[in-house]
CSV table of C-alpha atoms in Angstrom, one decimal:
chain,number,residue,atom,x,y,z
A,183,MET,CA,0.0,0.0,0.0
A,184,THR,CA,1.2,3.4,-0.8
A,185,ALA,CA,1.4,5.6,2.3
A,186,PRO,CA,0.6,9.2,2.0
A,187,THR,CA,3.6,11.4,2.0
A,188,VAL,CA,5.1,11.9,5.4
A,189,GLY,CA,4.2,15.3,6.9
A,190,THR,CA,0.9,15.7,5.2
A,191,GLU,CA,-2.3,16.1,7.1
A,192,ALA,CA,-3.4,12.7,5.9
A,193,ASP,CA,-0.2,11.2,7.3
A,194,ARG,CA,-0.8,12.9,10.6
A,195,TYR,CA,-4.3,11.6,10.7
A,196,LEU,CA,-3.0,8.2,10.0
A,197,GLN,CA,-0.4,8.4,12.7
A,198,ARG,CA,-3.0,9.4,15.3
A,199,VAL,CA,-5.3,6.5,14.3
A,200,ARG,CA,-2.3,4.2,14.6
A,201,ALA,CA,-1.5,5.6,18.0
A,202,ALA,CA,-5.1,5.0,19.1
A,203,LEU,CA,-4.8,1.4,18.0
A,204,ALA,CA,-1.5,0.9,19.7
A,205,ASP,CA,-2.7,-1.9,21.9
A,206,LEU,CA,-3.7,-4.2,19.0
A,207,PRO,CA,-1.5,-7.0,17.7
A,208,ASP,CA,0.9,-5.7,15.0
A,209,ASP,CA,-0.7,-7.7,12.2
A,210,GLU,CA,-4.2,-6.5,13.0
A,211,ARG,CA,-3.2,-2.9,13.4
A,212,ASN,CA,-1.1,-2.9,10.2
A,213,GLU,CA,-4.1,-4.3,8.2
A,214,LEU,CA,-6.4,-1.6,9.5
A,215,ILE,CA,-3.8,1.1,8.9
A,216,ASP,CA,-3.2,-0.1,5.4
A,217,ASP,CA,-6.9,0.1,4.6
A,218,LEU,CA,-7.1,3.6,6.0
A,219,SER,CA,-3.9,4.6,4.2
A,220,ALA,CA,-5.4,3.6,0.9
A,221,HIS,CA,-8.7,5.2,1.8
A,222,LEU,CA,-7.0,8.5,2.7
A,223,ALA,CA,-5.1,8.3,-0.6
A,224,ASP,CA,-8.5,7.9,-2.4
A,225,ILE,CA,-10.0,10.8,-0.5
A,226,ASP,CA,-6.9,12.9,-1.3
A,227,ALA,CA,-7.1,12.0,-5.0
A,228,GLU,CA,-10.7,13.3,-5.3
A,229,THR,CA,-10.0,16.5,-3.4
A,230,PRO,CA,-8.7,19.2,-5.7
A,231,ASP,CA,-7.2,21.2,-2.8
A,232,THR,CA,-4.7,20.1,-0.3
A,233,LEU,CA,-6.4,18.2,2.5
A,234,THR,CA,-6.6,20.1,5.7
A,235,GLU,CA,-7.0,18.6,9.1
A,236,ALA,CA,-10.4,20.2,9.4
A,237,ALA,CA,-11.5,18.7,6.1
A,238,LEU,CA,-10.4,15.2,7.3
A,239,VAL,CA,-12.1,15.6,10.6
A,240,GLU,CA,-15.2,16.8,8.9
A,241,ARG,CA,-15.3,13.8,6.7
A,242,LEU,CA,-14.0,11.0,8.9
A,243,GLY,CA,-14.4,12.3,12.4
A,244,ARG,CA,-11.5,12.8,14.8
A,245,PRO,CA,-8.8,10.2,14.5
A,246,GLU,CA,-9.6,8.8,17.9
A,247,ALA,CA,-13.3,8.5,17.1
A,248,TYR,CA,-12.4,6.9,13.8
A,249,ALA,CA,-10.3,4.3,15.6
A,250,ALA,CA,-13.0,3.7,18.1
A,251,GLU,CA,-15.6,3.1,15.4
A,252,LEU,CA,-13.1,0.8,13.6
A,253,ARG,CA,-12.7,-1.2,16.7
A,254,ILE,CA,-16.4,-1.7,17.3
A,255,SER,CA,-17.3,-2.6,13.7
A,256,ALA,CA,-14.3,-4.9,13.3
A,257,GLY,CA,-15.4,-6.7,16.5
A,258,LEU,CA,-12.2,-5.8,18.4
A,259,GLY,CA,-12.2,-4.9,22.0
A,260,PRO,CA,-12.5,-1.3,23.1
A,261,ALA,CA,-9.3,0.6,23.8
A,262,PRO,CA,-7.9,-0.2,27.3
A,263,ASP,CA,-9.4,2.0,29.9
A,264,THR,CA,-7.4,5.1,30.7
A,265,ALA,CA,-6.9,6.6,34.0
A,266,VAL,CA,-9.4,9.4,33.3
A,267,PRO,CA,-12.7,8.8,35.1
A,268,LYS,CA,-15.6,8.3,32.8
A,269,LYS,CA,-17.5,11.3,34.2
A,270,VAL,CA,-14.6,13.6,33.4
A,271,ARG,CA,-14.2,12.1,29.9
A,272,THR,CA,-17.9,12.6,29.3
A,273,LEU,CA,-17.6,16.2,30.3
A,274,ILE,CA,-14.6,16.7,28.1
A,275,ASP,CA,-16.3,15.0,25.2
A,276,ARG,CA,-19.4,17.2,25.6
A,277,ALA,CA,-17.3,20.4,25.8
A,278,ARG,CA,-15.4,19.3,22.7
A,279,THR,CA,-18.7,18.6,20.8
A,280,ARG,CA,-20.0,22.0,21.7
A,281,LEU,CA,-16.8,23.7,20.7
A,282,ASP,CA,-16.8,21.8,17.4
A,283,GLY,CA,-20.2,23.2,16.8
A,284,MET,CA,-18.9,26.7,16.7
A,285,PRO,CA,-17.7,28.0,13.3
A,286,ALA,CA,-15.3,30.4,14.9
A,287,TYR,CA,-13.6,27.6,16.8
A,288,ARG,CA,-13.5,25.4,13.8
A,289,ARG,CA,-11.8,28.2,11.9
A,290,PHE,CA,-9.4,28.6,14.7
A,291,ARG,CA,-8.7,24.9,14.8
A,292,ALA,CA,-8.2,24.8,11.1
A,293,PHE,CA,-5.7,27.6,11.4
A,294,LEU,CA,-3.6,26.1,14.2
A,295,PRO,CA,-1.8,23.5,12.1
A,296,GLU,CA,-0.4,26.3,10.0
A,297,LEU,CA,1.4,27.5,13.1
A,298,ARG,CA,3.0,24.2,13.9
A,299,PRO,CA,6.2,24.5,11.9
A,300,GLY,CA,6.8,27.9,13.3
A,301,TRP,CA,6.5,26.5,16.8
A,302,TRP,CA,8.8,23.6,16.0
A,303,VAL,CA,11.5,26.0,14.9
A,304,LEU,CA,11.0,28.2,18.0
A,305,ARG,CA,11.1,25.1,20.2
A,306,GLY,CA,14.4,24.2,18.7
A,307,TYR,CA,15.8,27.6,19.3
A,308,PHE,CA,14.6,27.6,22.9
A,309,ALA,CA,16.1,24.1,23.4
A,310,ALA,CA,19.4,25.5,22.2
A,311,VAL,CA,19.1,28.5,24.6
A,312,VAL,CA,18.3,26.2,27.5
A,313,LEU,CA,21.1,23.8,26.7
A,314,THR,CA,23.6,26.5,26.1
A,315,ALA,CA,22.7,28.2,29.3
A,316,MET,CA,23.2,24.9,31.1
A,317,LEU,CA,26.6,24.2,29.5
A,318,TRP,CA,28.1,27.6,29.4
A,319,GLY,CA,26.2,29.3,32.2
A,320,ASN,CA,25.7,33.0,32.3
A,321,PHE,CA,23.5,33.1,29.2
A,322,ARG,CA,21.3,36.2,28.9
A,323,GLY,CA,19.2,37.7,26.2
A,324,PRO,CA,18.4,36.2,22.8
A,325,LEU,CA,22.0,35.6,21.8
A,326,PRO,CA,25.3,35.0,23.7
A,327,ASP,CA,27.8,37.8,23.8
A,328,GLY,CA,30.9,37.6,21.7
A,329,GLY,CA,31.4,36.8,18.1
A,330,SER,CA,32.6,33.2,18.1
A,331,GLU,CA,30.3,32.1,20.8
A,332,THR,CA,27.4,33.6,18.8
A,333,VAL,CA,28.4,31.7,15.7
A,334,VAL,CA,28.6,28.4,17.7
A,335,PHE,CA,25.3,29.1,19.3
A,336,LEU,CA,23.6,29.9,16.0
A,337,LEU,CA,24.9,26.6,14.5
A,338,PHE,CA,23.7,24.8,17.5
A,339,ALA,CA,20.3,26.5,17.3
A,340,ALA,CA,20.0,25.6,13.7
A,341,ALA,CA,20.7,22.0,14.4
A,342,ALA,CA,18.2,22.0,17.3
A,343,ALA,CA,15.6,23.6,15.1
A,344,TYR,CA,16.2,20.9,12.5
A,345,GLY,CA,15.8,18.2,15.2
A,346,SER,CA,12.7,19.8,16.5
A,347,VAL,CA,11.0,19.9,13.1
A,348,TRP,CA,12.0,16.3,12.6
A,349,LEU,CA,10.5,15.5,15.9
A,350,GLY,CA,7.4,17.5,15.2
A,351,ARG,CA,6.7,15.7,12.0
A,352,ARG,CA,6.8,12.3,13.7
A,353,SER,CA,5.5,12.9,17.1
A,354,ASP,CA,1.9,12.4,16.0
A,355,GLY,CA,2.7,8.7,15.7
A,356,PHE,CA,4.1,8.5,19.2
A,357,GLY,CA,1.0,7.4,21.0
A,358,ARG,CA,-0.9,9.2,23.6
A,359,TRP,CA,1.8,9.3,26.3
A,360,GLY,CA,4.5,10.0,23.7
A,361,ARG,CA,2.6,13.0,22.4
A,362,ARG,CA,2.1,14.2,25.9
A,363,ALA,CA,5.7,13.9,26.8
A,364,VAL,CA,6.6,15.9,23.7
A,365,LEU,CA,4.1,18.6,24.6
A,366,ALA,CA,5.3,18.8,28.2
A,367,GLY,CA,8.9,18.9,27.0
A,368,GLY,CA,8.1,21.7,24.5
A,369,LEU,CA,6.3,23.7,27.2
A,370,PHE,CA,9.1,23.3,29.6
A,371,VAL,CA,11.8,24.3,27.1
A,372,GLY,CA,9.6,27.2,25.9
A,373,PHE,CA,9.0,28.7,29.3
A,374,VAL,CA,12.6,28.3,30.6
A,375,GLY,CA,14.0,29.5,27.2
A,376,LEU,CA,11.7,32.4,27.2
A,377,GLY,CA,12.8,33.3,30.8
A,378,ILE,CA,16.5,33.2,29.7
A,379,VAL,CA,15.9,35.2,26.6
A,380,MET,CA,13.9,37.9,28.4
A,381,SER,CA,16.4,38.4,31.1
A,382,THR,CA,19.0,41.0,30.5
A,383,SER,CA,22.1,42.1,32.4
A,384,GLY,CA,22.7,45.3,30.5
A,385,PRO,CA,22.3,48.8,31.8
A,386,ASN,CA,18.8,49.7,32.7
A,387,TYR,CA,17.8,52.7,30.6
A,388,GLY,CA,14.2,52.5,31.9
A,389,GLY,CA,13.6,55.5,34.1
A,390,GLN,CA,15.1,58.9,34.1
A,391,ALA,CA,16.0,58.7,37.8
A,392,ASP,CA,17.0,55.0,37.6
A,393,TYR,CA,20.0,55.7,35.6
A,394,TYR,CA,22.9,54.0,37.2
A,395,TYR,CA,25.9,52.1,36.1
A,396,SER,CA,26.1,48.4,36.4
A,397,GLY,CA,29.2,46.6,35.6
A,398,GLY,CA,32.3,48.2,34.4
A,399,PRO,CA,34.7,50.3,36.3
A,400,LEU,CA,32.0,52.1,38.3
A,401,GLU,CA,30.5,48.9,39.6
A,402,SER,CA,32.0,49.2,43.1
A,403,ALA,CA,32.1,53.0,43.2
A,404,THR,CA,30.2,54.4,46.1
A,405,ASP,CA,30.9,58.1,45.5
A,406,LEU,CA,31.9,60.4,42.7
A,407,ARG,CA,34.5,63.1,43.5
A,408,VAL,CA,34.7,65.9,41.0
A,409,TYR,CA,37.9,67.7,40.5
A,410,GLY,CA,38.2,71.0,38.7
A,411,PRO,CA,40.9,71.9,36.1
A,412,ASP,CA,43.1,73.2,38.9
A,413,GLY,CA,43.2,69.8,40.6
A,414,GLN,CA,41.0,70.9,43.4
A,415,LEU,CA,38.2,68.8,44.7
A,416,ILE,CA,34.8,70.3,43.9
A,417,ARG,CA,32.7,70.1,46.9
A,418,ASP,CA,29.0,69.4,46.6
A,419,ALA,CA,29.2,68.9,42.9
A,420,GLN,CA,26.4,67.3,41.0
A,421,VAL,CA,27.0,65.0,38.1
A,422,PHE,CA,24.7,64.5,35.2
A,423,ASP,CA,24.8,62.6,32.0
A,424,GLN,CA,24.3,64.2,28.6
A,425,HIS,CA,20.6,63.9,29.0
A,426,GLY,CA,20.5,65.7,32.3
A,427,ASN,CA,19.9,62.5,34.3
A,428,PRO,CA,21.8,62.3,37.5
A,429,ILE,CA,24.4,59.7,37.7
A,430,LEU,CA,23.5,57.2,40.4
A,431,LEU,CA,25.9,54.5,41.6
A,432,PRO,CA,24.9,50.9,42.1
A,433,SER,CA,26.7,50.4,45.4
A,434,SER,CA,26.3,53.8,46.9
A,435,CYS,CA,25.8,54.5,50.5
A,436,GLU,CA,22.7,55.9,52.0
A,437,TYR,CA,21.1,58.8,50.2
A,438,VAL,CA,21.6,62.0,52.1
A,439,PRO,CA,19.2,64.8,51.4
A,440,ARG,CA,20.6,68.2,51.1
A,441,THR,CA,18.7,71.5,51.3
A,442,ARG,CA,19.2,74.6,49.2
A,443,ALA,CA,19.3,77.9,50.9
A,444,ASP,CA,15.9,78.7,49.4
A,445,GLY,CA,14.4,75.6,51.2
A,446,GLY,CA,14.2,73.3,48.2
A,447,VAL,CA,15.8,69.9,48.0
A,448,ALA,CA,19.2,69.9,46.4
A,449,GLU,CA,19.4,66.9,44.2
A,450,ASN,CA,22.4,64.8,43.3
A,451,VAL,CA,24.9,66.5,45.4
A,452,TYR,CA,28.1,64.5,45.8
A,453,PRO,CA,28.9,62.8,48.0
A,454,ARG,CA,25.6,61.4,47.2
A,455,SER,CA,24.3,57.9,47.0
A,456,LEU,CA,21.5,55.7,46.1
A,457,ASN,CA,19.3,54.3,48.8
A,458,GLN,CA,20.5,50.9,49.4
A,459,PRO,CA,19.3,47.9,51.5
A,460,PRO,CA,21.1,47.8,54.8
A,461,SER,CA,23.4,45.1,53.5
A,462,VAL,CA,25.7,47.9,52.2
A,463,TYR,CA,27.7,49.3,55.0
A,464,CYS,CA,29.2,52.7,54.8
A,465,GLU,CA,31.7,53.9,57.3
A,466,ASP,CA,31.1,57.2,58.8
A,467,GLY,CA,33.3,59.8,57.1
A,468,SER,CA,34.1,57.5,54.2
A,469,ALA,CA,32.8,60.2,52.0
A,470,PRO,CA,34.0,63.8,52.2
A,471,VAL,CA,31.7,66.1,54.0
A,472,ALA,CA,30.3,68.8,51.8
A,473,GLU,CA,31.3,72.3,52.9
A,474,ARG,CA,28.9,75.1,53.1
A,475,LEU,CA,28.4,76.7,49.7
A,476,PRO,CA,26.4,79.7,48.6
A,477,GLY,CA,23.0,78.4,48.1
A,478,LEU,CA,23.5,75.1,49.7
A,479,LEU,CA,23.0,74.3,53.3
A,480,PRO,CA,25.7,72.3,55.1
A,481,ALA,CA,25.2,68.5,55.2
A,482,PRO,CA,23.2,67.6,58.3
A,483,PRO,CA,24.8,65.5,60.9
A,484,THR,CA,24.5,61.9,59.9
A,485,ASP,CA,22.7,60.7,63.0
A,486,VAL,CA,19.9,63.1,62.4
A,487,VAL,CA,19.5,62.1,58.8
A,488,GLU,CA,16.3,60.4,57.9
A,489,THR,CA,16.3,58.8,54.5
A,490,PRO,CA,13.3,60.0,52.6
A,491,THR,CA,11.3,57.3,50.9
A,492,GLU,CA,10.2,59.8,48.3
A,493,ALA,CA,12.2,62.7,47.1
A,494,THR,CA,10.2,65.7,46.4
A,495,PRO,CA,10.6,67.1,42.9
A,496,THR,CA,11.8,70.6,43.0
A,497,ALA,CA,11.8,73.5,40.7
A,498,PRO,CA,14.4,73.0,38.0
A,499,PRO,CA,17.6,74.8,39.0
A,500,THR,CA,17.8,77.5,36.4
A,501,GLY,CA,20.6,79.9,35.9
A,502,THR,CA,18.6,82.8,37.3
A,503,THR,CA,17.4,81.3,40.6
A,504,SER,CA,20.1,79.3,42.0
A,505,PRO,CA,23.3,79.1,40.0
A,506,SER,CA,25.0,77.3,42.8
A,507,VAL,CA,22.8,74.3,42.7
A,508,GLY,CA,23.9,72.7,39.5
A,509,ALA,CA,27.4,71.9,38.6
A,510,THR,CA,27.6,71.9,34.9
A,511,PRO,CA,28.0,68.6,33.2
A,512,SER,CA,30.7,70.2,31.1
A,513,GLY,CA,33.3,69.9,33.8
A,514,THR,CA,34.2,73.5,33.7
A,515,ALA,CA,33.1,73.9,37.2
A,516,THR,CA,35.2,76.2,39.3
A,517,PRO,CA,36.6,75.2,42.7
A,518,SER,CA,34.2,77.5,44.3
A,519,GLY,CA,31.4,75.1,43.6
A,520,ALA,CA,29.1,77.8,42.3
A,521,ALA,CA,29.3,76.5,38.8
A,522,THR,CA,27.1,78.0,36.3
A,523,PRO,CA,24.8,75.7,34.4
A,524,SER,CA,25.7,76.0,30.8
A,525,GLY,CA,22.0,76.2,29.8
A,526,THR,CA,22.4,73.6,27.0
A,527,VAL,CA,21.7,70.7,29.2
A,528,PRO,CA,20.2,72.0,32.4
A,529,PRO,CA,19.4,69.4,35.0
A,530,THR,CA,15.7,69.7,35.0
A,531,ALA,CA,13.0,68.5,37.5
A,532,SER,CA,12.9,65.3,35.6
A,533,ALA,CA,16.3,64.6,37.0
A,534,THR,CA,15.0,64.2,40.5
A,535,PRO,CA,16.2,61.0,41.8
A,536,SER,CA,13.7,58.9,43.6
A,537,PRO,CA,15.7,56.6,45.8
A,538,SER,CA,12.9,54.3,46.5
A,539,ARG,CA,12.7,53.4,42.9
A,540,SER,CA,16.2,52.5,42.3
A,541,ARG,CA,17.3,48.9,42.6
B,279,MET,CA,-35.0,8.5,13.7
B,280,ASP,CA,-31.2,8.1,13.8
B,281,THR,CA,-30.3,5.7,11.0
B,282,THR,CA,-26.8,5.2,12.3
B,283,GLN,CA,-28.3,3.2,15.2
B,284,LEU,CA,-30.3,1.0,12.8
B,285,LEU,CA,-27.4,0.5,10.5
B,286,LYS,CA,-25.2,-1.0,13.2
B,287,GLY,CA,-27.3,-4.2,13.3
B,288,VAL,CA,-27.6,-4.6,9.5
B,289,LEU,CA,-24.3,-3.4,8.2
B,290,ASP,CA,-23.0,-6.9,7.8
B,291,LEU,CA,-25.9,-7.7,5.7
B,292,ALA,CA,-25.6,-4.6,3.6
B,293,VAL,CA,-21.9,-5.1,2.9
B,294,LEU,CA,-22.4,-8.7,1.9
B,295,ALA,CA,-25.3,-7.7,-0.3
B,296,VAL,CA,-23.1,-5.0,-2.0
B,297,ILE,CA,-20.2,-7.5,-2.6
B,298,ARG,CA,-22.4,-10.4,-3.6
B,299,ASP,CA,-22.6,-9.4,-7.3
B,300,ALA,CA,-19.2,-7.8,-7.8
B,301,ASP,CA,-16.0,-7.7,-5.8
B,302,GLY,CA,-15.0,-4.3,-4.5
B,303,TYR,CA,-12.3,-2.5,-2.5
B,304,GLY,CA,-13.1,-0.5,0.6
B,305,TYR,CA,-13.9,2.9,-0.8
B,306,ASP,CA,-15.8,1.2,-3.6
B,307,VAL,CA,-18.0,-0.7,-1.1
B,308,LEU,CA,-18.5,2.5,0.8
B,309,ARG,CA,-19.6,4.4,-2.3
B,310,ARG,CA,-22.0,1.6,-3.3
B,311,LEU,CA,-23.6,1.6,0.1
B,312,ARG,CA,-24.0,5.4,0.0
B,313,GLY,CA,-25.3,5.2,-3.5
B,314,SER,CA,-27.9,2.8,-2.4
B,315,GLY,CA,-29.3,5.3,0.0
B,316,LEU,CA,-27.3,4.5,3.2
B,317,ALA,CA,-25.9,8.0,3.3
B,318,ASP,CA,-25.1,7.8,7.0
B,319,VAL,CA,-22.8,4.9,6.9
B,320,GLY,CA,-19.5,5.7,8.4
B,321,ASP,CA,-16.1,5.1,6.7
B,322,ALA,CA,-14.6,3.4,9.7
B,323,SER,CA,-17.7,1.2,10.1
B,324,VAL,CA,-17.4,-0.1,6.6
B,325,TYR,CA,-13.7,-0.9,6.8
B,326,GLY,CA,-14.2,-2.5,10.2
B,327,THR,CA,-17.1,-4.6,8.9
B,328,LEU,CA,-15.1,-5.7,5.9
B,329,ARG,CA,-12.2,-6.7,8.2
B,330,ARG,CA,-14.5,-8.7,10.5
B,331,LEU,CA,-16.3,-10.5,7.7
B,332,TYR,CA,-13.0,-11.4,6.1
B,333,GLN,CA,-11.7,-12.8,9.4
B,334,ALA,CA,-15.0,-14.7,9.8
B,335,GLY,CA,-14.4,-16.3,6.4
B,336,CYS,CA,-17.3,-14.7,4.7
B,337,LEU,CA,-15.0,-12.7,2.4
B,338,THR,CA,-11.8,-13.3,0.5
B,339,SER,CA,-9.4,-10.6,-0.3
B,340,TYR,CA,-6.7,-10.0,-3.0
B,341,VAL,CA,-4.6,-7.0,-3.9
B,342,VAL,CA,-4.7,-5.4,-7.3
B,343,PRO,CA,-1.8,-3.3,-8.1
B,344,SER,CA,-2.7,0.2,-9.4
B,345,GLU,CA,-0.6,2.3,-11.7
B,346,GLU,CA,-2.0,5.5,-10.2
B,347,GLY,CA,-2.7,5.8,-6.5
B,348,PRO,CA,-2.6,3.0,-3.9
B,349,HIS,CA,-2.9,-0.7,-4.5
B,350,ARG,CA,-6.4,-1.8,-4.1
B,351,LYS,CA,-7.4,-4.5,-1.7
B,352,TYR,CA,-10.5,-6.1,-3.2
B,353,TYR,CA,-12.9,-8.2,-1.3
B,354,GLY,CA,-15.0,-11.0,-2.8
B,355,ILE,CA,-17.7,-13.1,-1.2
B,356,THR,CA,-17.1,-16.7,-0.2
B,357,ASP,CA,-19.5,-19.6,0.0
B,358,ALA,CA,-19.7,-19.1,3.7
B,359,GLY,CA,-20.5,-15.5,3.0
B,360,ARG,CA,-23.3,-16.4,0.6
B,361,LEU,CA,-24.7,-18.7,3.2
B,362,GLN,CA,-24.6,-16.1,5.9
B,363,LEU,CA,-26.2,-13.6,3.5
B,364,ALA,CA,-29.0,-16.0,2.7
B,365,GLU,CA,-29.6,-16.6,6.4
B,366,SER,CA,-29.4,-13.0,7.4
B,367,THR,CA,-31.7,-12.1,4.5
B,368,LYS,CA,-34.3,-14.5,5.9
B,369,ILE,CA,-34.0,-13.1,9.4
B,370,TRP,CA,-34.2,-9.5,8.1
B,371,ALA,CA,-37.2,-10.2,5.9
B,372,GLY,CA,-39.0,-11.7,8.9
B,373,PHE,CA,-38.0,-8.8,11.1
B,374,ALA,CA,-39.0,-6.2,8.6
B,375,ARG,CA,-42.3,-7.8,8.1
B,376,THR,CA,-42.9,-7.9,11.8
B,377,MET,CA,-42.0,-4.2,12.1
B,378,ASP,CA,-44.2,-3.3,9.2
B,379,ASP,CA,-47.2,-5.1,10.7
B,380,LEU,CA,-46.5,-3.6,14.0
B,381,LEU,CA,-46.3,-0.1,12.7
B,382,ARG,CA,-49.3,-0.5,10.4
B,383,GLY,CA,-51.3,-2.0,13.3
B,384,GLU,CA,-50.5,1.1,15.4
B,385,ALA,CA,-51.4,3.4,12.6
B,386,VAL,CA,-54.8,1.7,12.2
B,387,ALA,CA,-55.5,1.7,15.9
């Protein structure tokens, strides 16, 4: 008997009927499958379009139902009882019948097989991600870092995708538990792989005030000390990036609020820090104490300091109101500390750090 | 009335009757049955019935190679099959008559 081409819907149908007859003696099952194979070929021959799963089910019923009818009419015993209680099975069957009665669901079902090859490829990729992460460790994001590693991974992923498609085209014939195992494995690989792919270790560019450096030479920095062109330490300097976002450090000490002479909160004044869990220990006096500057009140004694959970946004320090508040990002600040904002990139209110949001 | 329920009891008879005059392969038998008016007959039922009748010795089978499409497994009726067809026909005739009488009697009453 000529079997339909591997991978067609007819073949898939055949495989599922075969799986449903798995308990029969080989001779018996092969005879029945040969008959069905020829039958499917006849049906295929008289259908001008390619057979879809929906068309086959419409014509022959679901593969499992076909197998059950075959058993009864051929005088064979019913399929061995499964662990599912009869009541549950009846409910499932009833729900399935009701769903099958809805045209929208039928269209959806008919569309699903189209997605299968895509899922197979994706499953292969995820399997490669999971395996690579297990073998190499420290795998983050959709691709590993580094040129040669990426090439190796891509080759690996291609092989895995090929294997996954190979598996997908055959898994219909695996029998009930085989198919379930494949499904469970696919879900596992999918979820774990997705988790790995979604995780990132790069810098977090998310929020304006959450701009801090992770990794690199600044990883263990707890304070930034700004020196002017004359080599003098600039006290109470503020450091911003080119967007006007304050530079926060990942392992800073406790955030110490400072107050401007006009009563507002002075933001991002160094020594400054990010609010950290108490696991980070900062020695007293490890950071230079800011001196009194025009427009900036002296740093309060550390024992009085209460870390605010929410920093209050203040009016943007503009050149007219309080020139002393913002050190310019240009680095031309003078030792006096009363640096004049250049006006091109003024630290605006959006630069207000919110210590509770960081980390 | 659901004819599929009725069919279950007489499908043997119908299949034997269809094959009696000319051998046929599965799909062929199915088409003949449907052409005779048994539109509800299921594909799997016909194949299962053919298989069972074959194993019971009522049918023989032989494969005819086909140039296009699958090889055909033809079924032909055996003497045992003819015997069973004759007996079943008798039983069916009696049963049908009884049913007819019953239904007619109800209609009159």
